[in-house]
Coordinates of C-alpha atoms in Angstrom, one line a residue:
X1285 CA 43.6 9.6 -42.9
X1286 CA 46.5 11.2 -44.5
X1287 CA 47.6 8.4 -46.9
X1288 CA 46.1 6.8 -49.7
X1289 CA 44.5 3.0 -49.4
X1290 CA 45.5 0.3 -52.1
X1291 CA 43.2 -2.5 -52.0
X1292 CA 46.1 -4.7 -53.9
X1293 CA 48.4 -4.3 -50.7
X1294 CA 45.9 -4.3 -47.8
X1295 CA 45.4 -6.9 -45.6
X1296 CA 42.5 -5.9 -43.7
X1297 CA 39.5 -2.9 -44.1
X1298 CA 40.2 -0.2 -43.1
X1299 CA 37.9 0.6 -39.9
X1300 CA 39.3 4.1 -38.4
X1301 CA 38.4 7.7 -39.2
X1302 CA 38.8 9.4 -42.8
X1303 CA 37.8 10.6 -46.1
X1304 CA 36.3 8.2 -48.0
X1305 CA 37.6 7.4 -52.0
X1306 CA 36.4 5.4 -55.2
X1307 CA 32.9 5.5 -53.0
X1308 CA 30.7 6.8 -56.1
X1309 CA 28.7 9.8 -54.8
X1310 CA 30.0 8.8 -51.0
X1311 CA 33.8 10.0 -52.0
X1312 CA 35.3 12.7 -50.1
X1313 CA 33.1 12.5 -47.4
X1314 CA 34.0 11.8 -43.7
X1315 CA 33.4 8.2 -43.4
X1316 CA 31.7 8.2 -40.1
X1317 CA 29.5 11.3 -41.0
X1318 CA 28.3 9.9 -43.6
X1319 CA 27.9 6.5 -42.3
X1320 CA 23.6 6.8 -41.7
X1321 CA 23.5 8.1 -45.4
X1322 CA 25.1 4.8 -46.5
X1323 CA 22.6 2.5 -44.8
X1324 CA 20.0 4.8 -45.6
X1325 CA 21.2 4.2 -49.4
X1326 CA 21.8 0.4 -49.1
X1327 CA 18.4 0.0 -47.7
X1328 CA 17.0 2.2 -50.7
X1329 CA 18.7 -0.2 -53.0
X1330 CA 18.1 -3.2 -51.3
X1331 CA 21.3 -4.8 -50.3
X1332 CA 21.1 -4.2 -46.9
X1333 CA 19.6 -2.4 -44.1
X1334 CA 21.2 -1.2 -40.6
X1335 CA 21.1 -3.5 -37.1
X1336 CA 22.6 -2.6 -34.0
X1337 CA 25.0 -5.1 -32.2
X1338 CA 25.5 -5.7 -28.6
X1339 CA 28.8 -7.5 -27.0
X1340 CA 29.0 -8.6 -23.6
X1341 CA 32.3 -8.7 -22.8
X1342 CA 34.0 -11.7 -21.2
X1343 CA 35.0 -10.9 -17.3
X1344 CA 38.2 -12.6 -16.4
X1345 CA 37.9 -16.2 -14.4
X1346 CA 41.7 -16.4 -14.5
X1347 CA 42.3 -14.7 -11.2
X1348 CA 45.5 -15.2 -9.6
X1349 CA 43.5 -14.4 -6.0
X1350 CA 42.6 -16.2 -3.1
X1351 CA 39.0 -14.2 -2.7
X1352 CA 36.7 -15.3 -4.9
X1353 CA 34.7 -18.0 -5.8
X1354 CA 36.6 -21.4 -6.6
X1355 CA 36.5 -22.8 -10.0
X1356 CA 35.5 -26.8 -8.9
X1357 CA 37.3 -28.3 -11.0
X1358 CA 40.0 -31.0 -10.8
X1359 CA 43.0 -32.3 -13.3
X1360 CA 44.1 -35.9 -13.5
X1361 CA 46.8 -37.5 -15.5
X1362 CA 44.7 -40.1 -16.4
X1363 CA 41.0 -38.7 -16.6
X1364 CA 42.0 -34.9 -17.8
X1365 CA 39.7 -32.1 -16.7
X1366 CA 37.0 -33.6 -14.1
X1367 CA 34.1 -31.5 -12.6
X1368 CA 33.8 -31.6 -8.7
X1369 CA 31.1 -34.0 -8.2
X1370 CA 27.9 -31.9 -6.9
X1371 CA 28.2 -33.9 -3.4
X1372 CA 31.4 -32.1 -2.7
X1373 CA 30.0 -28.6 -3.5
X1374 CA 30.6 -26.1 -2.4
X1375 CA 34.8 -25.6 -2.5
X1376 CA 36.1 -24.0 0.4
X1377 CA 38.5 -21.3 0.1
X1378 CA 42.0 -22.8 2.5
X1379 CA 43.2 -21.2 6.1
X1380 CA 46.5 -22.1 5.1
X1381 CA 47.4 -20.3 2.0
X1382 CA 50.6 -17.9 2.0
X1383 CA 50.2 -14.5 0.8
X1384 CA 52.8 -13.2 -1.3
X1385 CA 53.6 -9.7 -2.4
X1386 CA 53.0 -8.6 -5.9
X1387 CA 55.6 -10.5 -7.8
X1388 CA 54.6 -13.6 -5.7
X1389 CA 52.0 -16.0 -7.5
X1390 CA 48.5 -17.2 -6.8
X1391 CA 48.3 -18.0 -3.1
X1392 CA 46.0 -20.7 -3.4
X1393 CA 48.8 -22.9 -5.4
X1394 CA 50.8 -22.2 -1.8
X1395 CA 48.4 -24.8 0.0
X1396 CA 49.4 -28.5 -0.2
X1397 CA 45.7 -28.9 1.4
X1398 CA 43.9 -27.5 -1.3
X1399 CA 45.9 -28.2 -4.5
X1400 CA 46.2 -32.0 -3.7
X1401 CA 42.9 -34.4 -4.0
X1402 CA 41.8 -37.5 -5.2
X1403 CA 40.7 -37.7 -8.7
X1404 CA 36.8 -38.5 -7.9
X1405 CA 36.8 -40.6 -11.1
X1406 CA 39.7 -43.3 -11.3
X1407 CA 40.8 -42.2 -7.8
X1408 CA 44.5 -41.4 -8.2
X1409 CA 46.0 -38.3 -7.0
X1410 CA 45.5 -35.3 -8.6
X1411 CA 45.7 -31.8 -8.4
X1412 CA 43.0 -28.7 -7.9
X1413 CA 41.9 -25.5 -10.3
X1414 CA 43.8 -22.7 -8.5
X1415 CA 42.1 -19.6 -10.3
X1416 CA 39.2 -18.5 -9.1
X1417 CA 36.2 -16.5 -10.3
X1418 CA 35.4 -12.9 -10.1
X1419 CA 32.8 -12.0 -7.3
X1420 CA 30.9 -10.4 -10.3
X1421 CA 29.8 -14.2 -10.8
X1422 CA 27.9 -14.1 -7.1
X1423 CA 26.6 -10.9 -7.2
X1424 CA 25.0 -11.7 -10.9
X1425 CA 22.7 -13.7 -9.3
X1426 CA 22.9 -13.8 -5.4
X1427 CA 19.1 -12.6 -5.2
X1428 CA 17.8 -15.2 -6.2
X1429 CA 19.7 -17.2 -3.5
X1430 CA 17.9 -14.9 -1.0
X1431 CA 14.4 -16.3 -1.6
X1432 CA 15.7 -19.3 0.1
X1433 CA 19.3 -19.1 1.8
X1434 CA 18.8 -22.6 4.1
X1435 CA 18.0 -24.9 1.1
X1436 CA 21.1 -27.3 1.6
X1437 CA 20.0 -29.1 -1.5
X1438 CA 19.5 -26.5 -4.3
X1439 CA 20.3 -23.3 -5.5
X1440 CA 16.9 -22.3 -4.6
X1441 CA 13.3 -23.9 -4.9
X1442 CA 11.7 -22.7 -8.2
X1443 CA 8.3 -21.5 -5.9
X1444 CA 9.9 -19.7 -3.5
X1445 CA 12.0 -17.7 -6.2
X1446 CA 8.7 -17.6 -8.0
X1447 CA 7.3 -15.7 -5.0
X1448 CA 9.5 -13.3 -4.3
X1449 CA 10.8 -12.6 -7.8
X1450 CA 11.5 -10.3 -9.8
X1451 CA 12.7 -7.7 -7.3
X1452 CA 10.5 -4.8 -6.8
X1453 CA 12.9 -2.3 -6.6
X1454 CA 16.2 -2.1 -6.9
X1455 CA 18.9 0.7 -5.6
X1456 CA 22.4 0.9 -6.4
X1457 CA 24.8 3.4 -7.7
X1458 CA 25.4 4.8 -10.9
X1459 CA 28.4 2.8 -11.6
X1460 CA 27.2 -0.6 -11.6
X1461 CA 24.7 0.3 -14.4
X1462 CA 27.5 -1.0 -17.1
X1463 CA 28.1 -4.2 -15.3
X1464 CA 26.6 -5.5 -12.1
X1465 CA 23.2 -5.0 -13.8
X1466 CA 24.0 -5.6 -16.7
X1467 CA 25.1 -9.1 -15.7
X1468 CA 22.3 -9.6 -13.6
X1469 CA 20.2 -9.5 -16.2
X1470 CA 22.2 -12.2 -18.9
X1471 CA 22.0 -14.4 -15.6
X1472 CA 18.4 -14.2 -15.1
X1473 CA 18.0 -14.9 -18.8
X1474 CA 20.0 -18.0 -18.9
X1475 CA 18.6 -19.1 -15.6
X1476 CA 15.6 -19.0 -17.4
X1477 CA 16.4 -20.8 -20.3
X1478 CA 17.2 -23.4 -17.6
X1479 CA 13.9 -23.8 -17.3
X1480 CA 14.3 -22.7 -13.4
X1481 CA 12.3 -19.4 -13.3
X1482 CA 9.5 -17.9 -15.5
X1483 CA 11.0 -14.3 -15.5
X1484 CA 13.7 -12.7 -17.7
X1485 CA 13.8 -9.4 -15.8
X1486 CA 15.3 -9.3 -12.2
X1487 CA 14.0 -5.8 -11.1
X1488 CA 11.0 -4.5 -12.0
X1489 CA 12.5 -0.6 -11.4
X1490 CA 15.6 0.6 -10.9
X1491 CA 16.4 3.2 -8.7
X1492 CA 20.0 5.0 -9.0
X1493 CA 21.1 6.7 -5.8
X1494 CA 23.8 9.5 -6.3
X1495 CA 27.0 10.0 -4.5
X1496 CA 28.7 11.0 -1.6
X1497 CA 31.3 13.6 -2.3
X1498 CA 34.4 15.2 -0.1
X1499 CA 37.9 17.1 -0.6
X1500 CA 40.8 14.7 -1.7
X1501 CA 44.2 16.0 -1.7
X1502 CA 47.0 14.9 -4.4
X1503 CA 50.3 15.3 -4.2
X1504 CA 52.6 14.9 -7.4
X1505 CA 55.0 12.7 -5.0
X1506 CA 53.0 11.6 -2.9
X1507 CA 49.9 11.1 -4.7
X1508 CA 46.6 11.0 -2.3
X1509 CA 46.8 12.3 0.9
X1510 CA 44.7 12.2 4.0
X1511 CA 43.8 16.1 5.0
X1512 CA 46.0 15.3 8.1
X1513 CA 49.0 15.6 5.7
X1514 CA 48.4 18.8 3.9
X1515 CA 50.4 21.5 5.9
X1516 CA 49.5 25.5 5.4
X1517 CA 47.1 26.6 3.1
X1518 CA 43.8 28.6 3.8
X1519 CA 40.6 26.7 5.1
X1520 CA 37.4 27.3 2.6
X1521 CA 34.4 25.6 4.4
X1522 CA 35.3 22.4 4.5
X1523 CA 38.5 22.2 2.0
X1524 CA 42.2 22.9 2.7
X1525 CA 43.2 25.5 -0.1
X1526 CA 46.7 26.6 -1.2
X1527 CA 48.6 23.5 1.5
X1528 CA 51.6 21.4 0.8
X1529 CA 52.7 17.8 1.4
X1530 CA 53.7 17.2 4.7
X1531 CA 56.5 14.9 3.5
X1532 CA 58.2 16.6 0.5
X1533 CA 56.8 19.9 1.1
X1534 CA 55.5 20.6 -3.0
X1535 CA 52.1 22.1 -3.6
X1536 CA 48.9 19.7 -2.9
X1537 CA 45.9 20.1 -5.5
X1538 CA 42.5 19.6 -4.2
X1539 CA 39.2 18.3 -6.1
X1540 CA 35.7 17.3 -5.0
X1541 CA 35.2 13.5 -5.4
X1542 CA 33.3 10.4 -4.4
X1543 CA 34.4 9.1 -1.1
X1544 CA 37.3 6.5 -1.4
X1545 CA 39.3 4.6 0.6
X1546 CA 42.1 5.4 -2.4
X1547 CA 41.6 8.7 -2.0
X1548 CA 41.9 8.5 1.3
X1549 CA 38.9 11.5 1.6
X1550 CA 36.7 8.6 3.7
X1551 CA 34.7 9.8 6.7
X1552 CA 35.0 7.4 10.2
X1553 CA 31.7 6.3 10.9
X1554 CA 32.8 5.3 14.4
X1555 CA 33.7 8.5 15.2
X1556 CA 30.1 10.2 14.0
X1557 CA 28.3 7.7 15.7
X1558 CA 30.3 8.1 18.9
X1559 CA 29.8 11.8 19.0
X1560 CA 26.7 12.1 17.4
X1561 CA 24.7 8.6 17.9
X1562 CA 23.3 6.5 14.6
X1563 CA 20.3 8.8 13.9
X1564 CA 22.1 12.0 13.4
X1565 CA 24.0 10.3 11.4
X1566 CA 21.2 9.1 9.4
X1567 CA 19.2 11.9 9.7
X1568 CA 22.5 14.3 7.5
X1569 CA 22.6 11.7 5.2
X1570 CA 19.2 11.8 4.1
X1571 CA 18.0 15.4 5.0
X1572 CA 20.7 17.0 2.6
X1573 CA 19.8 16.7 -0.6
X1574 CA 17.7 14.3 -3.0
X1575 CA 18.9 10.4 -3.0
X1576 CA 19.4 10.8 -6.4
X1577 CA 21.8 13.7 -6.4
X1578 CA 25.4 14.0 -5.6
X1579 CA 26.0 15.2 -2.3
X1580 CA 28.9 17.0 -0.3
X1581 CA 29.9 15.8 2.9
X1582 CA 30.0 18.7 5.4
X1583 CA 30.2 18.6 9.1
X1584 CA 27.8 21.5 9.5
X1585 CA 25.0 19.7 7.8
X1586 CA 26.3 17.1 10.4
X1587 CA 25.6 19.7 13.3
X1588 CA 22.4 20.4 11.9
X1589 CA 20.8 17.6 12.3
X1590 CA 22.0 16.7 15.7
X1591 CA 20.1 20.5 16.9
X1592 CA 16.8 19.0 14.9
X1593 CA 17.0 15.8 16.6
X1594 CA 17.8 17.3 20.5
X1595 CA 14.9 20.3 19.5
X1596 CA 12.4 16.9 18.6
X1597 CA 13.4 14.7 21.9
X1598 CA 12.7 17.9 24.3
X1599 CA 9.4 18.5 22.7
X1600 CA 8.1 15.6 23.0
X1601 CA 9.6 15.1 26.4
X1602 CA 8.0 18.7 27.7
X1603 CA 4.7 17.6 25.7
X1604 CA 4.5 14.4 28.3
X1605 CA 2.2 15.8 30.7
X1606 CA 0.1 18.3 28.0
X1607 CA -0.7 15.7 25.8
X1608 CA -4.4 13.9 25.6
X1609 CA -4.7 9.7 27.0
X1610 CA -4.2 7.7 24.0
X1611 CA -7.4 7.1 22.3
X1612 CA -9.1 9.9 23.3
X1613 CA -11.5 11.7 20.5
X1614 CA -10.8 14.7 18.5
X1615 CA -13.0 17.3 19.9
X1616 CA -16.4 18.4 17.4
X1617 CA -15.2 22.5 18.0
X1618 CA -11.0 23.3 18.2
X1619 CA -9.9 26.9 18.1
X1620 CA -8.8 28.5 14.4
X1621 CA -4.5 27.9 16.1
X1622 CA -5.6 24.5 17.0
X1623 CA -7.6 23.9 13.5
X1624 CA -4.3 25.5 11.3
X1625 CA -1.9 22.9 13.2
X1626 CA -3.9 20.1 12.1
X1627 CA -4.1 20.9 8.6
X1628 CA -0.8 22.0 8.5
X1629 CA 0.0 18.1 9.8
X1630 CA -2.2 16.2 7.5
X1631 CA -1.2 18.3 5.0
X1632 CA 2.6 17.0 5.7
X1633 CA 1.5 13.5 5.8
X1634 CA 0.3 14.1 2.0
X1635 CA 3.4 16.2 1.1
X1636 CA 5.8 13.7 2.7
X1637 CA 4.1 10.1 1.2
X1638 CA 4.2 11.8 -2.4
X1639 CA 8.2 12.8 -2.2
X1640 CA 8.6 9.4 -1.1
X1641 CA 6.8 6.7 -3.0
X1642 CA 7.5 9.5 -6.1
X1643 CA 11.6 9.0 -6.0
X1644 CA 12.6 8.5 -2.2
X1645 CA 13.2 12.1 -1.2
X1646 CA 13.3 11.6 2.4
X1647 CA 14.8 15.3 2.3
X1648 CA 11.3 16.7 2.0
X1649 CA 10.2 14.2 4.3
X1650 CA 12.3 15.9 7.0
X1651 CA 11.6 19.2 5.6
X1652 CA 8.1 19.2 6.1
X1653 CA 8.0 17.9 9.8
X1654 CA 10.4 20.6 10.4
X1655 CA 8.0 23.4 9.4
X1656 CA 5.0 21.9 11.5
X1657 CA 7.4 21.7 14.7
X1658 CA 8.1 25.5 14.1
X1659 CA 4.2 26.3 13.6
X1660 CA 3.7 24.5 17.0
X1661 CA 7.0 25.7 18.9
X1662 CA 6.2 29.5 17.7
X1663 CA 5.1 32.2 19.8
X1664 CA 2.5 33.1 17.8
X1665 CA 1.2 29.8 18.4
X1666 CA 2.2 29.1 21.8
X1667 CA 0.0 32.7 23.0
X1668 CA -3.0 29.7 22.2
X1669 CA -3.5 27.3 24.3
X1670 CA -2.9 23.7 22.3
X1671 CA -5.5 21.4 22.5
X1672 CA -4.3 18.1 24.1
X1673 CA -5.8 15.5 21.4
X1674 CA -4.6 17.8 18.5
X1675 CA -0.7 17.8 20.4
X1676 CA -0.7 14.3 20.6
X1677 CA -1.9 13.8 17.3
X1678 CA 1.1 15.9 16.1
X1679 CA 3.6 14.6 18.1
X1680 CA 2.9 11.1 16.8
X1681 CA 2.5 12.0 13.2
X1682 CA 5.8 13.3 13.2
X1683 CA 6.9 10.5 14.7
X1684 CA 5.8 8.2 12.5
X1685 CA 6.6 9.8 9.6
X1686 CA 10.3 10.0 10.7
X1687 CA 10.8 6.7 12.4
X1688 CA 12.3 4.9 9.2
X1689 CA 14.9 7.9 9.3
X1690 CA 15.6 8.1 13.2
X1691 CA 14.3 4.6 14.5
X1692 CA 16.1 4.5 17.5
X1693 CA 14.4 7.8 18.9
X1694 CA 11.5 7.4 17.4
X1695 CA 10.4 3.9 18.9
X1696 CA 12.1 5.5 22.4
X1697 CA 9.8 8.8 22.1
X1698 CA 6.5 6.8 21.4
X1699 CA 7.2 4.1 24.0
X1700 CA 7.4 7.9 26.3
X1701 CA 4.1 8.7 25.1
X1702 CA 2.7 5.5 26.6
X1703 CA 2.1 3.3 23.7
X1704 CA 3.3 -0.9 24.5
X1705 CA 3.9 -1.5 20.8
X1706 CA 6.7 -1.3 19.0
X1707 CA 5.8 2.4 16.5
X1708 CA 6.6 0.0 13.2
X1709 CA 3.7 -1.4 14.2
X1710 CA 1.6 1.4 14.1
X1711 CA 1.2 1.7 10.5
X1712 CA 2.3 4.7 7.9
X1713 CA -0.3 7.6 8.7
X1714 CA -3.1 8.6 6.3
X1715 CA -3.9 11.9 5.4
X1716 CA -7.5 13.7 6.2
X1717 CA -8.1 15.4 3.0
X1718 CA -11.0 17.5 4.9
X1719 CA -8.8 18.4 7.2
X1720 CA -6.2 19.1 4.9
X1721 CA -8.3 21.2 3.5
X1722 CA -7.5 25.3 3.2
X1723 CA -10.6 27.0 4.1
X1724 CA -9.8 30.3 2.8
X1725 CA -6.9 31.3 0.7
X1726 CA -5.9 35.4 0.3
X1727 CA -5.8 36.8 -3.0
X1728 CA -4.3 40.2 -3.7
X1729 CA -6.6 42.5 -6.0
X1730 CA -4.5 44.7 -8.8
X1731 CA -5.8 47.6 -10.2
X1732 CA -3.5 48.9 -13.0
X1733 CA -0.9 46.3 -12.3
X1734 CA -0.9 47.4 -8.3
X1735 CA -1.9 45.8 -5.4
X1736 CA -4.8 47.4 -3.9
X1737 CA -6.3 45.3 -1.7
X1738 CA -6.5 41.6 -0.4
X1739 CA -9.7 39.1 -0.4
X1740 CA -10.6 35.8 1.3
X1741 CA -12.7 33.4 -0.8
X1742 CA -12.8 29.6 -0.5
X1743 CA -9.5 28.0 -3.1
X1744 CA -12.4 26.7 -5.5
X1745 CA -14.2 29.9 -6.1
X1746 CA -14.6 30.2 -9.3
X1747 CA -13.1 33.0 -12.0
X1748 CA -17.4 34.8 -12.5
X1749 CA -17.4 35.3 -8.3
X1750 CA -13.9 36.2 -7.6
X1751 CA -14.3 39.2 -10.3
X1752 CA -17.3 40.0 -8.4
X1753 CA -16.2 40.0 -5.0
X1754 CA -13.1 41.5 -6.0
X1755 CA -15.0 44.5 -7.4
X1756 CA -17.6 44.7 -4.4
X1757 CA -14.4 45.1 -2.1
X1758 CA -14.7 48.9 -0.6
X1759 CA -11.4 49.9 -1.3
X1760 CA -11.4 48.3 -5.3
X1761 CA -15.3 49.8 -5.7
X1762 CA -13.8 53.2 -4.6
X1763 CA -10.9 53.0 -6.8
X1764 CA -12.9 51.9 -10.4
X1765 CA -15.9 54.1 -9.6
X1766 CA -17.0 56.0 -12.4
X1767 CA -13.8 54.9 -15.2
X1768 CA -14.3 52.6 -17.5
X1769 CA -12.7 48.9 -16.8
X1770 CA -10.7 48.2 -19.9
X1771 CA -9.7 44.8 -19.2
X1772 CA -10.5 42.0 -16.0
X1773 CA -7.7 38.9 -15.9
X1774 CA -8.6 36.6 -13.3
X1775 CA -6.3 33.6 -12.2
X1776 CA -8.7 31.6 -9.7
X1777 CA -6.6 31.0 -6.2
X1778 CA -4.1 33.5 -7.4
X1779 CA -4.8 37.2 -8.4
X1780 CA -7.5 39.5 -9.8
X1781 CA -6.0 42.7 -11.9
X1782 CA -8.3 44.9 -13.3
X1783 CA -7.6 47.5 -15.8
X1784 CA -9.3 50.7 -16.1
X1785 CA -8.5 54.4 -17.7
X1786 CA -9.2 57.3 -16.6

């Protein structure tokens, strides 16, 4: 601070920023810098040691609103402040309350209905509680009333919370980490205390999903504007650049942002699904990037996904008469095209359960049955004839593995290939690690830090035999002949360099 504090004069300490006096060998030091050594030095001393405090901050109950949750109570001249008795729970909100504009007051004191009652005590008239509470107040604890919803006489039965609780896993955004959850949890804890649960944590993990992000336009004037509004300007991808307001013509700024009905950057869901049907849709949402990620809305991404979804219907439609009877056995001898496909599947079924049960990354999910359908659709591939058991087998791994991302095709395409049941019945698939297995893997052979030839060993082989099959190669025992091999670094299932001079 610039000015000097007299303790004679002051009224209070002194709690913001500054250089700190009279404070023995503390003086002239920033007080906040030097704050840890303080504590460190009181501890030393023994007249104190350092704590952390937490405050959870009062959320307002006074709301002037008619949404919420009413406050049930009820005021009487003669009786004061009178709970609602519980046989008159819960308060219902009035159909007759008059809605104001902004300098109006709280609607709910507009309803006759509502305000007057009968005192439930000495049974004169008396009046309502017209605030209500903040929806925070429902949401801090409205999974418990989940484990039993119909219970007319309760909150919720103690052993059916008991089963279902704490939650398993929990996903919501970033921004209610500071208060929903935070709220959640003092519930829980006091609901406990009650004596009504024998759990002080709600969710067992937490999953944060990150947000979805599009071009908002401001105006100065105006303020935010829908895209519809900006005039001019130069399109970049999917963002108006350089446009002005429609209405008072002055420059319009554009930023990337969360989608907002505010910010009036909000995409019509009607319109996608019309166009594009409900597992499109679904499949650009999830297909983009990883859950946990912001993402940017683009219509592209939205094209995409509706080719990936057409290219899966007509190959499983053209696959209806190729394809093997349901139930029929894997054949004991498939051709090499027939035996990659099938690793190449149960190999996605692996790939696609760890990105999921490891952070929900449905995007890999999608990713991976994208590469098998272009092994199988290939022309390498489709020179081969495919084997009928190992295409149905494809087919309905792919399926299955997608149907929580496109449900509405997938149970259509597997009702197709002639199964009665519905495919959530079916079961999540389960990898064959033998099949999954890579028989052979290449590994390039350096000499002198350049390739010089390429070898096939099994991916377990160890360091000892790949050094000696990568020397016994014709081409690598030509080229070392008769020099003298300085140096050998093998990386089993990657490379073999050796080093010689001469």
């Amino acid at each position: 601070a610039d000015k000097t504090l007299d303790p004679k004069t002051m009224e209070e300490a002194y709690v913001d920023t500054g250089t700190m006096a009279n404070s023995g060998s503390f003086t002239g030091r920033n007080n906040r810098e030097a704050m840890s050594d303080i504590i460190k030095w009181l501890g030393e001393k023994g007249y104190g040691e350092g704590t952390i405090n937490f405050r959870l901050r009062d959320w307002l109950l006074s709301r002037q609103r008619y949404w919420g949750a009413p406050i049930p109570v009820i005021y009487c001249d003669t009786c004061g402040t009178v709970p609602v008795p519980e046989k008159d729970l819960p308060v219902k909100l009035p159909t007759d309350a008059k809605f104001k504009d902004s300098s109006g007051g709280n609607p709910l004191a507009s309803s006759e209905s509502y305000v007057n009652c009968i005192c439930p005590k000495c049974g004169k008239p008396a009046k309502r509680e017209t605030d209500t509470m903040d929806t925070f107040v429902d949401s801090s604890w409205y999974f418990l009333r989940y484990c039993d919803a119909r219970n007319d006489g309760a909150v919720f039965d103690p052993e059916k919370a008991k089963y279902w609780m704490p939650v398993d896993q929990y996903i919501g955004g970033i921004e209610h980490a500071t208060m929903h959850l935070i709220y959640a949890r003092f519930f829980t804890m006091v609901i406990h205390d009650l004596g009504l649960i024998d759990f002080e944590e709600p969710f067992t993990r937490l999953f944060c999903q990150g947000m979805v992000c599009k071009t908002a336009y401001y105006c100065e004037d105006c303020k935010w504007l829908p895209e519809d509004k900006v005039v001019g300007g130069t399109r970049k991808g999917d963002a108006v650049v350089g446009g002005t307001c429609a209405t008072c013509g002055k420059p319009v700024r554009h930023e990337m942002t969360k989608i907002s009905k505010s910010k009036l950057n909000i995409v019509d869901p009607d319109k996608m699904l019309d166009q594009y049907g409900a597992d499109a849709v679904r499949l650009n949402m999830l297909s983009d990037t990883p859950p946990d990620r912001m993402q940017i809305w683009s219509n592209d991404g939205l094209n995409g996904a509706w080719r990936l979804v057409n290219r899966l219907w007509s190959l499983v439609i053209e696959s209806l008469e190729k394809v093997a009877p349901i139930g029929e056995d894997m054949p004991s001898q498939i051709d090499s095209r027939n035996k990659e496909l099938r690793r190449r599947v149960h190999q996605c079924i692996g790939s696609v359960t760890d990105a999921i049960e490891g952070g929900f990354h449905f995007n890999t999910a999608i990713a991976r049955c994208n590469e098998v359908l272009n092994f199988l659709k290939g022309k390498d591939f489709q020179r081969k004839v495919v084997n009928p058991v190992v295409l149905r087998e494809t087919l309905e791994t792919v399926l299955r593995i997608l149907s929580p991302i496109v449900p509405h095709m997938a149970e259509e395409l597997w009702q197709k290939l002639g199964h009665a049941e519905s495919i959530f019945l079916a079961g999540w698939p389960e990898a064959d690690q033998a099949v999954a297995r890579v028989e052979k893997v290449e590994i390039p052979v350096q000499v002198n830090g350049k390739v010089r030839a390429r070898i096939e060993v099994a991916p377990e082989t160890t360091a000892e035999v790949l050094e000696a099959v990568a020397k016994s190669n014709e081409t690598i025992a030509a080229l070392i002949a008769g020099k003298e091999i300085a140096k050998v670094i093998v990386v089993p299932g990657r490379l073999v360099n050796i080093a010689v001079k001469g």
